[in-house]
């Protein structure tokens, strides 16, 4: 049995048919802004990858929610993504090694893959007091980032904390937390969100594997295929906004009718993300669909800029 058939057999054992998988590949291809002719090639990336790019995943100041989101990815499932499509050399949360063994693995991976690996950075970096607010193995986050990231072929920041500072950088921010790119004064691919949708990370990686390059980005480093439009532009409640049909109280008749949540503090008009299209939890739903206003978690200066919640801008 060839590698592709083994892949489909594993999917079937998990209750996923080929039709379901191809439907996901069609969705992912469309999300990436590619034509339908790329669907078989996207499926090939998952079913029979020709290369497994090494990945070093660094954790800084964060809550591990972005890793949790990644572990909930489907088609590929997390184990396929980590073991079959990528070659994850270092990830503190999911690796078996700990302590000195883990740090030795990081150094071994750097020595073997310098200049060739993808670095995925999760969490903000404290910069005040020589980075003293965060340490691993006796070194500050800042020292680790300064050593590892310049050696990467590309750096993908996953989550708003790594992209723009996020919650750790909220006022008064005594540790001087910053996004990775700002802390190191360099450009990064940014996939913001609290948490980000794993399909946007998968789409970025597939773009790299399929086309040999990272996707086009906006002036904030965000892939245009995922962050090219606002929540408001894609919102299924948009017609209610245009008709001035608003929810003004949770639990009201207007809320039950699915009216616009703008007056309940929805930040959709200021927030760039593909949540209405990609959704979460295997495409089940997303906050506005569930009746909760967007809180703008993928924007720079979240949380300071977007709070107080539930109040109209």
PDB file of C-alpha atoms in Angstrom:
ATOM      1  CA  UNK A   1       0.000   0.000   0.000  1.00  0.00           C
ATOM      2  CA  UNK A   2       1.492   3.359  -1.019  1.00  0.00           C
ATOM      3  CA  UNK A   3       1.760   6.391   1.223  1.00  0.00           C
ATOM      4  CA  UNK A   4      -1.360   8.034  -0.203  1.00  0.00           C
ATOM      5  CA  UNK A   5      -3.539   4.971   0.395  1.00  0.00           C
ATOM      6  CA  UNK A   6      -2.190   4.679   3.929  1.00  0.00           C
ATOM      7  CA  UNK A   7      -3.186   8.293   4.527  1.00  0.00           C
ATOM      8  CA  UNK A   8      -6.754   7.700   3.315  1.00  0.00           C
ATOM      9  CA  UNK A   9      -6.964   4.517   5.373  1.00  0.00           C
ATOM     10  CA  UNK A  10      -5.999   6.455   8.509  1.00  0.00           C
ATOM     11  CA  UNK A  11      -8.685   9.050   7.731  1.00  0.00           C
ATOM     12  CA  UNK A  12     -11.272   6.323   7.253  1.00  0.00           C
ATOM     13  CA  UNK A  13     -10.352   4.779  10.603  1.00  0.00           C
ATOM     14  CA  UNK A  14     -11.180   8.154  12.147  1.00  0.00           C
ATOM     15  CA  UNK A  15     -14.526   8.340  10.405  1.00  0.00           C
ATOM     16  CA  UNK A  16     -13.424  10.752   7.680  1.00  0.00           C
ATOM     17  CA  UNK A  17     -14.351   9.772   4.125  1.00  0.00           C
ATOM     18  CA  UNK A  18     -12.383  10.755   1.012  1.00  0.00           C
ATOM     19  CA  UNK A  19     -15.307  12.995   0.057  1.00  0.00           C
ATOM     20  CA  UNK A  20     -15.063  14.818   3.416  1.00  0.00           C
ATOM     21  CA  UNK A  21     -11.314  15.225   2.954  1.00  0.00           C
ATOM     22  CA  UNK A  22     -11.629  16.540  -0.618  1.00  0.00           C
ATOM     23  CA  UNK A  23     -14.339  18.939   0.561  1.00  0.00           C
ATOM     24  CA  UNK A  24     -11.870  20.274   3.142  1.00  0.00           C
ATOM     25  CA  UNK A  25      -9.140  20.584   0.473  1.00  0.00           C
ATOM     26  CA  UNK A  26     -11.570  22.513  -1.737  1.00  0.00           C
ATOM     27  CA  UNK A  27     -12.389  24.811   1.170  1.00  0.00           C
ATOM     28  CA  UNK A  28      -8.707  25.306   2.034  1.00  0.00           C
ATOM     29  CA  UNK A  29      -7.816  25.974  -1.610  1.00  0.00           C
ATOM     30  CA  UNK A  30     -10.555  28.600  -1.860  1.00  0.00           C
ATOM     31  CA  UNK A  31      -9.496  30.120   1.483  1.00  0.00           C
ATOM     32  CA  UNK A  32      -5.951  30.474   0.128  1.00  0.00           C
ATOM     33  CA  UNK A  33      -7.313  32.277  -2.927  1.00  0.00           C
ATOM     34  CA  UNK A  34      -6.167  29.582  -5.386  1.00  0.00           C
ATOM     35  CA  UNK A  35      -8.164  28.274  -8.351  1.00  0.00           C
ATOM     36  CA  UNK A  36     -10.019  24.954  -8.252  1.00  0.00           C
ATOM     37  CA  UNK A  37      -7.252  23.376 -10.337  1.00  0.00           C
ATOM     38  CA  UNK A  38      -5.052  23.415  -7.213  1.00  0.00           C
ATOM     39  CA  UNK A  39      -7.401  21.162  -5.189  1.00  0.00           C
ATOM     40  CA  UNK A  40      -5.690  17.869  -6.208  1.00  0.00           C
ATOM     41  CA  UNK A  41      -2.283  19.420  -5.500  1.00  0.00           C
ATOM     42  CA  UNK A  42      -3.391  20.579  -2.049  1.00  0.00           C
ATOM     43  CA  UNK A  43      -4.672  17.056  -1.356  1.00  0.00           C
ATOM     44  CA  UNK A  44      -1.288  15.704  -2.480  1.00  0.00           C
ATOM     45  CA  UNK A  45       0.504  17.882   0.086  1.00  0.00           C
ATOM     46  CA  UNK A  46      -1.402  16.101   2.874  1.00  0.00           C
ATOM     47  CA  UNK A  47      -1.620  12.590   1.415  1.00  0.00           C
ATOM     48  CA  UNK A  48       1.886  12.207   0.020  1.00  0.00           C
ATOM     49  CA  UNK A  49       4.123  15.148   0.997  1.00  0.00           C
ATOM     50  CA  UNK A  50       7.360  15.326  -0.995  1.00  0.00           C
ATOM     51  CA  UNK A  51       9.183  17.161   1.756  1.00  0.00           C
ATOM     52  CA  UNK A  52       8.866  17.586   5.500  1.00  0.00           C
ATOM     53  CA  UNK A  53      10.221  21.016   6.394  1.00  0.00           C
ATOM     54  CA  UNK A  54      11.845  21.113   9.845  1.00  0.00           C
ATOM     55  CA  UNK A  55      10.013  23.301  12.349  1.00  0.00           C
ATOM     56  CA  UNK A  56      11.233  24.800  15.616  1.00  0.00           C
ATOM     57  CA  UNK A  57       8.274  26.039  17.702  1.00  0.00           C
ATOM     58  CA  UNK A  58       9.199  28.557  20.407  1.00  0.00           C
ATOM     59  CA  UNK A  59       6.953  29.474  23.351  1.00  0.00           C
ATOM     60  CA  UNK A  60       7.332  32.893  24.956  1.00  0.00           C
ATOM     61  CA  UNK A  61       4.864  34.911  27.082  1.00  0.00           C
ATOM     62  CA  UNK A  62       1.531  33.226  26.328  1.00  0.00           C
ATOM     63  CA  UNK A  63      -1.203  30.929  27.647  1.00  0.00           C
ATOM     64  CA  UNK A  64      -0.572  28.021  25.215  1.00  0.00           C
ATOM     65  CA  UNK A  65      -3.994  28.656  23.688  1.00  0.00           C
ATOM     66  CA  UNK A  66      -2.450  28.872  20.219  1.00  0.00           C
ATOM     67  CA  UNK A  67      -0.896  25.420  20.609  1.00  0.00           C
ATOM     68  CA  UNK A  68      -4.267  24.179  21.870  1.00  0.00           C
ATOM     69  CA  UNK A  69      -5.892  25.586  18.725  1.00  0.00           C
ATOM     70  CA  UNK A  70      -3.286  23.918  16.523  1.00  0.00           C
ATOM     71  CA  UNK A  71      -3.880  20.570  18.245  1.00  0.00           C
ATOM     72  CA  UNK A  72      -7.530  20.797  17.185  1.00  0.00           C
ATOM     73  CA  UNK A  73      -6.762  21.010  13.498  1.00  0.00           C
ATOM     74  CA  UNK A  74      -8.419  18.384  11.290  1.00  0.00           C
ATOM     75  CA  UNK A  75      -7.513  16.976   7.855  1.00  0.00           C
ATOM     76  CA  UNK A  76      -4.650  16.925   8.763  1.00  0.00           C
ATOM     77  CA  UNK A  77      -5.088  15.988  12.395  1.00  0.00           C
ATOM     78  CA  UNK A  78      -2.407  17.286  14.716  1.00  0.00           C
ATOM     79  CA  UNK A  79      -0.389  14.062  14.689  1.00  0.00           C
ATOM     80  CA  UNK A  80      -0.383  14.004  10.858  1.00  0.00           C
ATOM     81  CA  UNK A  81       0.692  17.641  10.801  1.00  0.00           C
ATOM     82  CA  UNK A  82       3.451  17.164  13.373  1.00  0.00           C
ATOM     83  CA  UNK A  83       4.767  13.766  12.283  1.00  0.00           C
ATOM     84  CA  UNK A  84       3.910  13.268   8.588  1.00  0.00           C
ATOM     85  CA  UNK A  85       3.713  16.704   6.940  1.00  0.00           C
ATOM     86  CA  UNK A  86       6.141  18.686   9.071  1.00  0.00           C
ATOM     87  CA  UNK A  87       9.193  17.598  11.006  1.00  0.00           C
ATOM     88  CA  UNK A  88       8.684  19.338  14.340  1.00  0.00           C
ATOM     89  CA  UNK A  89      12.134  19.312  15.911  1.00  0.00           C
ATOM     90  CA  UNK A  90      11.349  21.289  19.049  1.00  0.00           C
ATOM     91  CA  UNK A  91       8.063  22.201  20.745  1.00  0.00           C
ATOM     92  CA  UNK A  92       8.150  22.586  24.517  1.00  0.00           C
ATOM     93  CA  UNK A  93       4.481  21.772  25.056  1.00  0.00           C
ATOM     94  CA  UNK A  94       4.188  18.524  23.117  1.00  0.00           C
ATOM     95  CA  UNK A  95       7.737  17.130  23.056  1.00  0.00           C
ATOM     96  CA  UNK A  96       8.645  14.193  25.288  1.00  0.00           C
ATOM     97  CA  UNK A  97      11.972  15.652  26.358  1.00  0.00           C
ATOM     98  CA  UNK A  98      12.206  18.060  29.290  1.00  0.00           C
ATOM     99  CA  UNK A  99      14.856  20.126  31.074  1.00  0.00           C
ATOM    100  CA  UNK A 100      18.413  19.752  29.789  1.00  0.00           C
ATOM    101  CA  UNK A 101      17.361  17.136  27.223  1.00  0.00           C
ATOM    102  CA  UNK A 102      14.927  19.595  25.649  1.00  0.00           C
ATOM    103  CA  UNK A 103      17.519  22.355  25.431  1.00  0.00           C
ATOM    104  CA  UNK A 104      20.025  19.924  23.947  1.00  0.00           C
ATOM    105  CA  UNK A 105      17.433  19.029  21.306  1.00  0.00           C
ATOM    106  CA  UNK A 106      17.009  22.702  20.438  1.00  0.00           C
ATOM    107  CA  UNK A 107      20.747  23.129  19.938  1.00  0.00           C
ATOM    108  CA  UNK A 108      20.959  19.919  17.893  1.00  0.00           C
ATOM    109  CA  UNK A 109      18.100  21.074  15.659  1.00  0.00           C
ATOM    110  CA  UNK A 110      19.739  24.457  15.149  1.00  0.00           C
ATOM    111  CA  UNK A 111      23.049  22.861  14.236  1.00  0.00           C
ATOM    112  CA  UNK A 112      21.409  20.449  11.772  1.00  0.00           C
ATOM    113  CA  UNK A 113      18.865  22.770  10.137  1.00  0.00           C
ATOM    114  CA  UNK A 114      20.332  26.263  10.391  1.00  0.00           C
ATOM    115  CA  UNK A 115      18.976  28.442   7.584  1.00  0.00           C
ATOM    116  CA  UNK A 116      16.481  25.765   6.496  1.00  0.00           C
ATOM    117  CA  UNK A 117      13.860  25.482   9.235  1.00  0.00           C
ATOM    118  CA  UNK A 118      10.569  27.286   9.779  1.00  0.00           C
ATOM    119  CA  UNK A 119      10.354  28.954  13.173  1.00  0.00           C
ATOM    120  CA  UNK A 120       6.869  29.197  14.654  1.00  0.00           C
ATOM    121  CA  UNK A 121       6.799  31.699  17.526  1.00  0.00           C
ATOM    122  CA  UNK A 122       3.992  31.710  20.099  1.00  0.00           C
ATOM    123  CA  UNK A 123       3.712  34.465  22.709  1.00  0.00           C
ATOM    124  CA  UNK A 124       5.068  37.952  23.297  1.00  0.00           C
ATOM    125  CA  UNK A 125       8.642  38.767  24.299  1.00  0.00           C
ATOM    126  CA  UNK A 126       9.423  40.870  27.402  1.00  0.00           C
ATOM    127  CA  UNK A 127      12.085  43.453  26.621  1.00  0.00           C
ATOM    128  CA  UNK A 128      12.508  45.524  29.811  1.00  0.00           C
ATOM    129  CA  UNK A 129      15.139  44.649  32.430  1.00  0.00           C
ATOM    130  CA  UNK A 130      17.138  42.757  29.797  1.00  0.00           C
ATOM    131  CA  UNK A 131      14.149  40.511  29.182  1.00  0.00           C
ATOM    132  CA  UNK A 132      14.026  39.426  32.824  1.00  0.00           C
ATOM    133  CA  UNK A 133      10.265  38.736  32.852  1.00  0.00           C
ATOM    134  CA  UNK A 134      10.588  35.430  31.030  1.00  0.00           C
ATOM    135  CA  UNK A 135      13.218  32.692  31.126  1.00  0.00           C
ATOM    136  CA  UNK A 136      13.696  29.120  29.925  1.00  0.00           C
ATOM    137  CA  UNK A 137      16.713  27.069  30.924  1.00  0.00           C
ATOM    138  CA  UNK A 138      18.420  30.105  32.476  1.00  0.00           C
ATOM    139  CA  UNK A 139      18.130  32.236  29.327  1.00  0.00           C
ATOM    140  CA  UNK A 140      15.619  35.005  28.685  1.00  0.00           C
ATOM    141  CA  UNK A 141      12.981  34.713  25.973  1.00  0.00           C
ATOM    142  CA  UNK A 142      14.738  37.607  24.249  1.00  0.00           C
ATOM    143  CA  UNK A 143      18.096  35.811  24.235  1.00  0.00           C
ATOM    144  CA  UNK A 144      16.497  32.630  22.862  1.00  0.00           C
ATOM    145  CA  UNK A 145      14.674  34.564  20.143  1.00  0.00           C
ATOM    146  CA  UNK A 146      17.823  36.456  19.188  1.00  0.00           C
ATOM    147  CA  UNK A 147      19.696  33.180  18.804  1.00  0.00           C
ATOM    148  CA  UNK A 148      17.084  31.055  17.024  1.00  0.00           C
ATOM    149  CA  UNK A 149      14.981  33.324  14.806  1.00  0.00           C
ATOM    150  CA  UNK A 150      17.783  34.888  12.705  1.00  0.00           C
ATOM    151  CA  UNK A 151      18.777  31.335  11.706  1.00  0.00           C
ATOM    152  CA  UNK A 152      15.296  30.472  10.389  1.00  0.00           C
ATOM    153  CA  UNK A 153      14.363  30.400   6.713  1.00  0.00           C
ATOM    154  CA  UNK A 154      11.094  32.063   7.748  1.00  0.00           C
ATOM    155  CA  UNK A 155       9.367  32.958  10.997  1.00  0.00           C
ATOM    156  CA  UNK A 156       5.624  32.540  11.464  1.00  0.00           C
ATOM    157  CA  UNK A 157       4.139  34.265  14.514  1.00  0.00           C
ATOM    158  CA  UNK A 158       1.082  32.382  15.706  1.00  0.00           C
ATOM    159  CA  UNK A 159      -1.451  34.306  17.811  1.00  0.00           C
ATOM    160  CA  UNK A 160      -1.914  37.978  18.636  1.00  0.00           C
ATOM    161  CA  UNK A 161       0.656  37.906  21.467  1.00  0.00           C
ATOM    162  CA  UNK A 162       3.471  36.828  19.135  1.00  0.00           C
ATOM    163  CA  UNK A 163       2.265  39.110  16.338  1.00  0.00           C
ATOM    164  CA  UNK A 164       1.539  42.342  18.193  1.00  0.00           C
ATOM    165  CA  UNK A 165       2.093  41.808  21.929  1.00  0.00           C
ATOM    166  CA  UNK A 166      -1.509  40.866  22.715  1.00  0.00           C
ATOM    167  CA  UNK A 167      -2.718  40.596  26.299  1.00  0.00           C
ATOM    168  CA  UNK A 168       0.821  40.525  27.838  1.00  0.00           C
ATOM    169  CA  UNK A 169       1.458  43.934  26.245  1.00  0.00           C
ATOM    170  CA  UNK A 170      -1.732  45.490  27.682  1.00  0.00           C
ATOM    171  CA  UNK A 171      -1.241  48.591  29.849  1.00  0.00           C
ATOM    172  CA  UNK A 172       0.686  49.161  32.056  1.00  0.00           C
ATOM    173  CA  UNK A 173       2.912  46.433  30.569  1.00  0.00           C
ATOM    174  CA  UNK A 174       5.688  46.580  33.193  1.00  0.00           C
ATOM    175  CA  UNK A 175       7.706  43.873  31.411  1.00  0.00           C
ATOM    176  CA  UNK A 176       7.822  45.763  28.123  1.00  0.00           C
ATOM    177  CA  UNK A 177       6.202  42.879  26.217  1.00  0.00           C
ATOM    178  CA  UNK A 178       6.245  43.201  22.423  1.00  0.00           C
ATOM    179  CA  UNK A 179       5.399  41.139  19.399  1.00  0.00           C
ATOM    180  CA  UNK A 180       8.299  39.065  18.074  1.00  0.00           C
ATOM    181  CA  UNK A 181       8.892  41.221  14.998  1.00  0.00           C
ATOM    182  CA  UNK A 182       8.900  44.432  17.047  1.00  0.00           C
ATOM    183  CA  UNK A 183      11.168  42.986  19.733  1.00  0.00           C
ATOM    184  CA  UNK A 184      13.713  41.746  17.181  1.00  0.00           C
ATOM    185  CA  UNK A 185      13.165  44.614  14.700  1.00  0.00           C
ATOM    186  CA  UNK A 186      12.494  42.273  11.795  1.00  0.00           C
ATOM    187  CA  UNK A 187       9.630  41.216   9.526  1.00  0.00           C
ATOM    188  CA  UNK A 188       7.620  38.095  10.338  1.00  0.00           C
ATOM    189  CA  UNK A 189       4.583  36.328   8.914  1.00  0.00           C
ATOM    190  CA  UNK A 190       1.808  37.144  11.363  1.00  0.00           C
ATOM    191  CA  UNK A 191      -1.229  34.940  12.003  1.00  0.00           C
ATOM    192  CA  UNK A 192      -3.050  36.838  14.769  1.00  0.00           C
ATOM    193  CA  UNK A 193      -6.077  35.768  16.767  1.00  0.00           C
ATOM    194  CA  UNK A 194      -6.809  34.803  20.357  1.00  0.00           C
ATOM    195  CA  UNK A 195      -6.611  32.021  19.447  1.00  0.00           C
ATOM    196  CA  UNK A 196      -5.936  32.048  15.702  1.00  0.00           C
ATOM    197  CA  UNK A 197      -7.828  29.675  13.476  1.00  0.00           C
ATOM    198  CA  UNK A 198      -5.573  26.649  12.776  1.00  0.00           C
ATOM    199  CA  UNK A 199      -6.737  26.622   9.140  1.00  0.00           C
ATOM    200  CA  UNK A 200      -4.783  29.859   8.615  1.00  0.00           C
ATOM    201  CA  UNK A 201      -1.571  28.250   9.897  1.00  0.00           C
ATOM    202  CA  UNK A 202      -2.217  25.151   7.774  1.00  0.00           C
ATOM    203  CA  UNK A 203      -2.962  27.343   4.752  1.00  0.00           C
ATOM    204  CA  UNK A 204       0.298  29.245   5.231  1.00  0.00           C
ATOM    205  CA  UNK A 205       2.286  26.002   5.509  1.00  0.00           C
ATOM    206  CA  UNK A 206       0.508  24.435   2.501  1.00  0.00           C
ATOM    207  CA  UNK A 207       1.247  27.584   0.498  1.00  0.00           C
ATOM    208  CA  UNK A 208       4.934  27.105   1.363  1.00  0.00           C
ATOM    209  CA  UNK A 209       4.944  23.399   0.511  1.00  0.00           C
ATOM    210  CA  UNK A 210       2.872  23.775  -2.655  1.00  0.00           C
ATOM    211  CA  UNK A 211       4.328  26.926  -4.168  1.00  0.00           C
ATOM    212  CA  UNK A 212       7.732  27.062  -2.467  1.00  0.00           C
ATOM    213  CA  UNK A 213       7.072  30.457  -0.926  1.00  0.00           C
ATOM    214  CA  UNK A 214       5.135  32.072   1.877  1.00  0.00           C
ATOM    215  CA  UNK A 215       1.817  33.761   1.030  1.00  0.00           C
ATOM    216  CA  UNK A 216       1.404  37.436   0.127  1.00  0.00           C
ATOM    217  CA  UNK A 217       0.906  39.607   3.200  1.00  0.00           C
ATOM    218  CA  UNK A 218      -0.427  43.054   4.102  1.00  0.00           C
ATOM    219  CA  UNK A 219       1.638  45.837   5.683  1.00  0.00           C
ATOM    220  CA  UNK A 220       1.272  44.122   9.079  1.00  0.00           C
ATOM    221  CA  UNK A 221       2.636  40.812   7.816  1.00  0.00           C
ATOM    222  CA  UNK A 222      -0.767  39.091   7.786  1.00  0.00           C
ATOM    223  CA  UNK A 223      -1.510  36.630   4.927  1.00  0.00           C
ATOM    224  CA  UNK A 224      -3.962  38.330   2.601  1.00  0.00           C
ATOM    225  CA  UNK A 225      -5.855  35.096   1.975  1.00  0.00           C
ATOM    226  CA  UNK A 226      -6.955  35.116   5.624  1.00  0.00           C
ATOM    227  CA  UNK A 227      -6.806  38.775   6.700  1.00  0.00           C
ATOM    228  CA  UNK A 228      -7.611  40.663   3.501  1.00  0.00           C
ATOM    229  CA  UNK A 229     -11.183  41.550   4.527  1.00  0.00           C
ATOM    230  CA  UNK A 230     -12.864  42.700   7.720  1.00  0.00           C
ATOM    231  CA  UNK A 231     -15.205  40.568   9.788  1.00  0.00           C
ATOM    232  CA  UNK A 232     -17.895  43.119   8.917  1.00  0.00           C
ATOM    233  CA  UNK A 233     -17.374  42.677   5.158  1.00  0.00           C
ATOM    234  CA  UNK A 234     -17.984  38.930   5.435  1.00  0.00           C
ATOM    235  CA  UNK A 235     -20.522  38.868   8.268  1.00  0.00           C
ATOM    236  CA  UNK A 236     -23.798  36.987   7.637  1.00  0.00           C
ATOM    237  CA  UNK A 237     -25.516  39.664   9.791  1.00  0.00           C
ATOM    238  CA  UNK A 238     -24.330  42.447   7.458  1.00  0.00           C
ATOM    239  CA  UNK A 239     -27.777  42.949   5.864  1.00  0.00           C
ATOM    240  CA  UNK A 240     -29.213  43.734   9.304  1.00  0.00           C
ATOM    241  CA  UNK A 241     -26.544  46.413   9.771  1.00  0.00           C
ATOM    242  CA  UNK A 242     -27.490  47.966   6.445  1.00  0.00           C
ATOM    243  CA  UNK A 243     -31.180  47.861   7.423  1.00  0.00           C
ATOM    244  CA  UNK A 244     -30.341  49.360  10.859  1.00  0.00           C
ATOM    245  CA  UNK A 245     -31.656  46.271  12.635  1.00  0.00           C
ATOM    246  CA  UNK A 246     -29.593  45.994  15.815  1.00  0.00           C
ATOM    247  CA  UNK A 247     -29.482  43.910  18.988  1.00  0.00           C
ATOM    248  CA  UNK A 248     -29.537  46.233  22.003  1.00  0.00           C
ATOM    249  CA  UNK A 249     -29.919  43.632  24.756  1.00  0.00           C
ATOM    250  CA  UNK A 250     -28.745  40.022  25.059  1.00  0.00           C
ATOM    251  CA  UNK A 251     -31.691  37.633  25.289  1.00  0.00           C
ATOM    252  CA  UNK A 252     -33.985  40.010  23.404  1.00  0.00           C
ATOM    253  CA  UNK A 253     -36.279  39.235  20.472  1.00  0.00           C
ATOM    254  CA  UNK A 254     -33.804  41.009  18.179  1.00  0.00           C
ATOM    255  CA  UNK A 255     -30.991  38.756  19.426  1.00  0.00           C
ATOM    256  CA  UNK A 256     -33.107  35.679  18.687  1.00  0.00           C
ATOM    257  CA  UNK A 257     -33.727  37.011  15.173  1.00  0.00           C
ATOM    258  CA  UNK A 258     -29.971  37.290  14.561  1.00  0.00           C
ATOM    259  CA  UNK A 259     -29.848  41.057  14.168  1.00  0.00           C
ATOM    260  CA  UNK A 260     -26.555  42.966  13.965  1.00  0.00           C
ATOM    261  CA  UNK A 261     -24.442  43.061  17.161  1.00  0.00           C
ATOM    262  CA  UNK A 262     -22.762  46.412  16.451  1.00  0.00           C
ATOM    263  CA  UNK A 263     -24.540  48.205  19.324  1.00  0.00           C
ATOM    264  CA  UNK A 264     -23.464  45.401  21.686  1.00  0.00           C
ATOM    265  CA  UNK A 265     -19.855  46.368  21.010  1.00  0.00           C
ATOM    266  CA  UNK A 266     -19.055  44.246  17.964  1.00  0.00           C
ATOM    267  CA  UNK A 267     -15.599  45.176  16.628  1.00  0.00           C
ATOM    268  CA  UNK A 268     -16.200  43.476  13.286  1.00  0.00           C
ATOM    269  CA  UNK A 269     -15.874  46.699  11.242  1.00  0.00           C
ATOM    270  CA  UNK A 270     -12.346  47.294  12.623  1.00  0.00           C
ATOM    271  CA  UNK A 271     -11.127  43.690  12.613  1.00  0.00           C
ATOM    272  CA  UNK A 272      -9.476  41.888   9.724  1.00  0.00           C
ATOM    273  CA  UNK A 273      -9.932  38.112   9.831  1.00  0.00           C
ATOM    274  CA  UNK A 274     -11.701  35.299   7.979  1.00  0.00           C
ATOM    275  CA  UNK A 275     -13.666  33.967  10.994  1.00  0.00           C
ATOM    276  CA  UNK A 276     -17.036  34.101   9.156  1.00  0.00           C
ATOM    277  CA  UNK A 277     -15.624  31.860   6.403  1.00  0.00           C
ATOM    278  CA  UNK A 278     -13.178  29.564   8.223  1.00  0.00           C
ATOM    279  CA  UNK A 279     -15.163  29.295  11.497  1.00  0.00           C
ATOM    280  CA  UNK A 280     -13.834  27.211  14.425  1.00  0.00           C
ATOM    281  CA  UNK A 281     -14.178  23.689  15.826  1.00  0.00           C
ATOM    282  CA  UNK A 282     -14.106  21.895  12.484  1.00  0.00           C
ATOM    283  CA  UNK A 283     -16.077  24.662  10.788  1.00  0.00           C
ATOM    284  CA  UNK A 284     -18.947  24.425  13.254  1.00  0.00           C
ATOM    285  CA  UNK A 285     -19.428  28.046  14.294  1.00  0.00           C
ATOM    286  CA  UNK A 286     -17.746  31.306  15.284  1.00  0.00           C
ATOM    287  CA  UNK A 287     -18.484  33.977  17.940  1.00  0.00           C
ATOM    288  CA  UNK A 288     -20.897  36.194  15.972  1.00  0.00           C
ATOM    289  CA  UNK A 289     -22.794  33.160  14.674  1.00  0.00           C
ATOM    290  CA  UNK A 290     -23.131  32.009  18.297  1.00  0.00           C
ATOM    291  CA  UNK A 291     -24.567  35.416  19.282  1.00  0.00           C
ATOM    292  CA  UNK A 292     -21.463  37.065  20.752  1.00  0.00           C
ATOM    293  CA  UNK A 293     -19.977  40.266  19.314  1.00  0.00           C
ATOM    294  CA  UNK A 294     -16.503  40.179  17.798  1.00  0.00           C
ATOM    295  CA  UNK A 295     -13.971  41.527  20.331  1.00  0.00           C
ATOM    296  CA  UNK A 296     -11.272  42.319  17.761  1.00  0.00           C
ATOM    297  CA  UNK A 297      -8.788  39.814  19.176  1.00  0.00           C
ATOM    298  CA  UNK A 298      -6.672  39.676  16.005  1.00  0.00           C
ATOM    299  CA  UNK A 299      -5.941  43.393  15.804  1.00  0.00           C
ATOM    300  CA  UNK A 300      -2.814  45.277  17.008  1.00  0.00           C
ATOM    301  CA  UNK A 301      -3.197  46.772  20.511  1.00  0.00           C
ATOM    302  CA  UNK A 302      -5.758  44.209  21.527  1.00  0.00           C
ATOM    303  CA  UNK A 303      -6.664  44.507  24.412  1.00  0.00           C
ATOM    304  CA  UNK A 304      -6.245  48.196  25.119  1.00  0.00           C
ATOM    305  CA  UNK A 305      -7.737  49.345  21.809  1.00  0.00           C
ATOM    306  CA  UNK A 306     -10.788  47.067  21.894  1.00  0.00           C
ATOM    307  CA  UNK A 307     -11.917  47.395  25.521  1.00  0.00           C
ATOM    308  CA  UNK A 308     -14.319  48.037  27.178  1.00  0.00           C
ATOM    309  CA  UNK A 309     -16.227  45.221  25.546  1.00  0.00           C
ATOM    310  CA  UNK A 310     -19.986  45.311  24.968  1.00  0.00           C
ATOM    311  CA  UNK A 311     -19.992  49.072  24.356  1.00  0.00           C
ATOM    312  CA  UNK A 312     -20.618  50.621  20.959  1.00  0.00           C
ATOM    313  CA  UNK A 313     -17.564  52.243  19.343  1.00  0.00           C
TER     314      UNK A 313
END
